[in-house]
Amino acid sequence: MIEDEPAMVRMVERGLTAHGHQVLSAETGEEGLLFIKTESIDLVLLDIMLPGQDGYQVLKAIRGLRSNLPVIMLTARDDMGSKISALDGGADDYVTKPFFFEELLARIRALTRRADQQQASSLDCGDLRIDLLSHRVWRGGRQVELSRREFALLEYFTRNQGHLLSRQQILAAVWEYDFEGESNVVDVYVRYLRNKLDREGEPSLFTTVRGSGYRFDPLRPQS
């Protein structure tokens, strides 16, 4: 999120985090472009009125770095000229402030879903291979049978490898609206994955961070 209004950043960040997203925020276009160069970014929320480079200049720079990265302009400018300039400049969507958060969330889902469909049909992490089309998994050439929910959980971990994920984030992302209330369901399913994917005598692919959640470390050097 490239936005210089702290209250807006806090509101959006709180809402997106509750729905399983990880948010990086930048107050200037220059800082935001640095994130895009150095981090694995799936989507950008971009304000127009920024200090230094404005949103149009930042958008042009983003398109020079990653032509297919989804960008939503999130701005108070609601005039037709601003919308046309942003969309002609390469923005994928345009949302004016104030807005309903659920609408923003739906637009984010639509764009990230479209981007996911354009990505490769498999994910590879070390000796772990995940075929997203056939829902099959291999570790070191050995096929591992997973249930539908186990596969969804592993895919989510794989797309967020190296990041600390809270149980709330995992529930929101993997169980979506199928689950309500307090439960140890995440811990149970992580245990299932450990039993099926970990090797005896080697560190687990899944690191438990006490009081915080889990981190998926498939590329961690083995002892």
Short mmCIF file of C-alpha atoms in Angstrom, two decimals:
data_model
loop_
_atom_site.label_atom_id
_atom_site.label_comp_id
_atom_site.label_asym_id
_atom_site.label_seq_id
_atom_site.Cartn_x
_atom_site.Cartn_y
_atom_site.Cartn_z
CA MET A 1 0.00 0.00 0.00
CA ILE A 2 1.52 3.32 -1.11
CA GLU A 3 -0.38 5.92 0.90
CA ASP A 4 0.71 8.88 3.06
CA GLU A 5 -2.44 9.11 5.21
CA PRO A 6 -1.71 7.10 8.42
CA ALA A 7 -5.35 6.61 9.41
CA MET A 8 -6.20 5.15 5.99
CA VAL A 9 -3.17 2.84 6.13
CA ARG A 10 -4.15 1.57 9.59
CA MET A 11 -7.74 0.92 8.57
CA VAL A 12 -6.90 -0.96 5.39
CA GLU A 13 -4.00 -2.84 6.95
CA ARG A 14 -6.15 -4.00 9.87
CA GLY A 15 -8.91 -5.22 7.56
CA LEU A 16 -6.63 -6.99 5.09
CA THR A 17 -4.61 -8.67 7.84
CA ALA A 18 -7.82 -10.05 9.34
CA HIS A 19 -8.55 -11.67 5.96
CA GLY A 20 -5.16 -13.37 5.71
CA HIS A 21 -3.20 -10.81 3.70
CA GLN A 22 0.21 -9.42 4.64
CA VAL A 23 0.52 -5.69 4.08
CA LEU A 24 3.61 -3.57 3.48
CA SER A 25 3.00 0.17 3.60
CA ALA A 26 5.02 3.04 2.14
CA GLU A 27 4.45 6.78 2.57
CA THR A 28 6.22 7.75 -0.67
CA GLY A 29 6.40 6.41 -4.18
CA GLU A 30 10.14 5.94 -3.88
CA GLU A 31 9.75 3.73 -0.83
CA GLY A 32 6.96 1.76 -2.48
CA LEU A 33 9.02 1.12 -5.60
CA LEU A 34 11.84 -0.20 -3.41
CA PHE A 35 9.41 -2.76 -1.94
CA ILE A 36 8.34 -3.81 -5.44
CA LYS A 37 11.98 -4.30 -6.43
CA THR A 38 12.97 -6.28 -3.34
CA GLU A 39 9.83 -8.04 -2.03
CA SER A 40 7.36 -10.59 -3.38
CA ILE A 41 4.39 -8.30 -3.98
CA ASP A 42 1.05 -9.64 -5.28
CA LEU A 43 -0.91 -6.39 -5.60
CA VAL A 44 -0.46 -2.64 -5.07
CA LEU A 45 -2.91 -0.14 -3.59
CA LEU A 46 -1.70 3.24 -4.86
CA ASP A 47 -2.78 6.76 -3.90
CA ILE A 48 -2.48 9.57 -6.48
CA MET A 49 -1.62 12.48 -4.19
CA LEU A 50 1.74 11.52 -2.72
CA PRO A 51 4.75 13.55 -1.57
CA GLY A 52 7.49 13.59 -4.20
CA GLN A 53 6.46 11.44 -7.15
CA ASP A 54 2.69 11.40 -7.60
CA GLY A 55 0.68 8.26 -8.20
CA TYR A 56 0.76 8.56 -11.98
CA GLN A 57 4.57 8.69 -11.99
CA VAL A 58 4.76 5.76 -9.59
CA LEU A 59 2.32 3.77 -11.72
CA LYS A 60 4.49 4.34 -14.79
CA ALA A 61 7.56 3.16 -12.86
CA ILE A 62 5.68 0.06 -11.62
CA ARG A 63 4.76 -0.85 -15.18
CA GLY A 64 8.43 -0.55 -16.13
CA LEU A 65 9.37 -2.97 -13.36
CA ARG A 66 6.48 -5.46 -13.49
CA SER A 67 4.04 -5.06 -16.33
CA ASN A 68 1.52 -7.59 -14.98
CA LEU A 69 1.48 -6.59 -11.30
CA PRO A 70 -2.14 -5.73 -10.34
CA VAL A 71 -2.53 -2.08 -9.27
CA ILE A 72 -5.63 -0.51 -7.71
CA MET A 73 -5.70 3.26 -7.48
CA LEU A 74 -7.12 4.17 -4.07
CA THR A 75 -7.72 7.91 -4.04
CA ALA A 76 -10.00 10.79 -3.09
CA ARG A 77 -10.03 12.07 -6.68
CA ASP A 78 -13.38 11.11 -8.15
CA ASP A 79 -13.34 13.18 -11.35
CA MET A 80 -13.54 11.40 -14.69
CA GLY A 81 -10.23 12.85 -15.92
CA SER A 82 -8.27 11.32 -13.03
CA LYS A 83 -9.92 7.93 -13.56
CA ILE A 84 -9.20 7.93 -17.28
CA SER A 85 -5.58 9.00 -16.74
CA ALA A 86 -5.04 6.23 -14.19
CA LEU A 87 -6.66 3.48 -16.27
CA ASP A 88 -4.94 4.60 -19.47
CA GLY A 89 -1.67 4.71 -17.51
CA GLY A 90 -1.93 1.03 -16.62
CA ALA A 91 -4.04 0.83 -13.45
CA ASP A 92 -6.23 -2.28 -13.23
CA ASP A 93 -8.93 -0.68 -11.08
CA TYR A 94 -9.87 2.64 -9.50
CA VAL A 95 -11.53 3.02 -6.07
CA THR A 96 -12.49 6.41 -4.66
CA LYS A 97 -12.45 7.38 -0.98
CA PRO A 98 -14.53 6.95 1.08
CA PHE A 99 -15.31 3.35 0.17
CA PHE A 100 -16.85 0.22 1.68
CA PHE A 101 -14.09 -2.13 2.79
CA GLU A 102 -15.97 -5.22 1.58
CA GLU A 103 -16.04 -3.75 -1.93
CA LEU A 104 -12.29 -3.13 -1.85
CA LEU A 105 -11.77 -6.69 -0.61
CA ALA A 106 -13.88 -8.07 -3.47
CA ARG A 107 -11.89 -6.08 -6.02
CA ILE A 108 -8.63 -7.37 -4.52
CA ARG A 109 -9.90 -10.94 -4.68
CA ALA A 110 -10.89 -10.53 -8.32
CA LEU A 111 -7.50 -9.14 -9.36
CA THR A 112 -5.39 -11.60 -7.38
CA ARG A 113 -7.49 -14.50 -8.65
CA ARG A 114 -6.91 -13.35 -12.22
CA ALA A 115 -3.18 -12.99 -11.54
CA ASP A 116 -3.04 -16.46 -9.98
CA GLN A 117 -4.66 -17.96 -13.07
CA GLN A 118 -1.90 -16.46 -15.20
CA GLN A 119 0.87 -17.97 -13.08
CA ALA A 120 2.55 -21.32 -13.60
CA SER A 121 0.49 -24.40 -12.85
CA SER A 122 3.01 -25.72 -10.30
CA LEU A 123 4.96 -24.51 -7.28
CA ASP A 124 8.48 -25.76 -6.49
CA CYS A 125 10.28 -25.31 -3.14
CA GLY A 126 13.50 -27.25 -2.80
CA ASP A 127 12.57 -30.91 -3.32
CA LEU A 128 8.88 -30.17 -2.79
CA ARG A 129 6.69 -29.90 -5.93
CA ILE A 130 3.02 -28.95 -5.97
CA ASP A 131 0.88 -29.41 -9.09
CA LEU A 132 -1.93 -26.86 -8.79
CA LEU A 133 -4.02 -28.35 -11.59
CA SER A 134 -4.06 -32.01 -10.56
CA HIS A 135 -3.75 -31.29 -6.80
CA ARG A 136 -0.81 -33.67 -6.46
CA VAL A 137 2.28 -33.22 -4.28
CA TRP A 138 5.74 -34.78 -4.38
CA ARG A 139 8.66 -34.58 -1.99
CA GLY A 140 11.97 -35.79 -3.33
CA GLY A 141 10.20 -37.65 -6.13
CA ARG A 142 7.82 -39.43 -3.74
CA GLN A 143 4.16 -38.62 -4.26
CA VAL A 144 2.31 -37.61 -1.09
CA GLU A 145 -1.46 -38.03 -0.83
CA LEU A 146 -3.19 -35.00 0.70
CA SER A 147 -6.82 -34.23 1.42
CA ARG A 148 -8.43 -31.18 -0.18
CA ARG A 149 -7.96 -29.10 2.97
CA GLU A 150 -4.39 -30.29 3.51
CA PHE A 151 -3.56 -29.32 -0.07
CA ALA A 152 -5.10 -25.84 0.37
CA LEU A 153 -3.13 -25.32 3.58
CA LEU A 154 0.14 -26.43 1.98
CA GLU A 155 -0.46 -24.16 -1.03
CA TYR A 156 -1.05 -21.19 1.31
CA PHE A 157 2.13 -21.95 3.26
CA THR A 158 4.08 -22.33 0.02
CA ARG A 159 2.91 -18.99 -1.36
CA ASN A 160 3.97 -17.37 1.93
CA GLN A 161 7.15 -19.34 2.63
CA GLY A 162 9.50 -17.74 5.14
CA HIS A 163 6.76 -15.53 6.58
CA LEU A 164 5.32 -15.88 10.08
CA LEU A 165 1.60 -16.66 9.71
CA SER A 166 -0.79 -16.37 12.64
CA ARG A 167 -3.52 -18.94 13.19
CA GLN A 168 -6.09 -16.23 12.46
CA GLN A 169 -4.46 -15.48 9.10
CA ILE A 170 -4.40 -19.16 8.20
CA LEU A 171 -8.03 -19.67 9.19
CA ALA A 172 -9.18 -16.66 7.16
CA ALA A 173 -7.20 -17.70 4.08
CA VAL A 174 -7.73 -21.48 4.04
CA TRP A 175 -11.03 -22.06 5.85
CA GLU A 176 -12.64 -18.80 4.66
CA TYR A 177 -16.34 -18.89 5.61
CA ASP A 178 -16.49 -22.63 6.32
CA PHE A 179 -15.23 -22.20 9.86
CA GLU A 180 -16.47 -20.27 12.87
CA GLY A 181 -15.34 -20.05 16.48
CA GLU A 182 -12.28 -20.99 18.48
CA SER A 183 -10.55 -24.25 17.62
CA ASN A 184 -7.18 -25.94 17.29
CA VAL A 185 -8.03 -26.94 13.71
CA VAL A 186 -4.92 -25.19 12.32
CA ASP A 187 -2.64 -27.08 14.72
CA VAL A 188 -4.32 -30.35 13.81
CA TYR A 189 -3.84 -29.84 10.07
CA VAL A 190 -0.24 -28.66 10.45
CA ARG A 191 0.38 -31.91 12.34
CA TYR A 192 -1.17 -33.84 9.44
CA LEU A 193 1.20 -32.12 6.99
CA ARG A 194 4.20 -32.75 9.22
CA ASN A 195 3.36 -36.45 9.43
CA LYS A 196 3.10 -36.69 5.63
CA LEU A 197 5.93 -34.39 4.48
CA ASP A 198 8.63 -34.32 7.15
CA ARG A 199 11.51 -36.80 7.13
CA GLU A 200 12.69 -38.67 10.18
CA GLY A 201 15.87 -37.22 11.62
CA GLU A 202 15.49 -33.89 9.77
CA PRO A 203 14.02 -30.57 10.98
CA SER A 204 10.33 -30.07 10.19
CA LEU A 205 9.35 -27.98 7.19
CA PHE A 206 6.97 -26.16 9.55
CA THR A 207 8.38 -24.09 12.40
CA THR A 208 6.13 -23.40 15.40
CA VAL A 209 6.59 -19.89 16.82
CA ARG A 210 5.15 -20.09 20.31
CA GLY A 211 2.26 -17.72 20.86
CA SER A 212 2.40 -16.41 17.28
CA GLY A 213 1.78 -19.11 14.68
CA TYR A 214 3.77 -20.99 12.05
CA ARG A 215 6.48 -20.38 9.48
CA PHE A 216 7.04 -22.63 6.46
CA ASP A 217 10.79 -23.12 5.83
CA PRO A 218 11.26 -25.64 2.98
CA LEU A 219 14.61 -24.14 1.92
CA ARG A 220 16.13 -24.05 5.41
CA PRO A 221 19.52 -25.82 5.45
CA GLN A 222 19.22 -29.28 6.96
CA SER A 223 21.47 -30.21 9.88
#
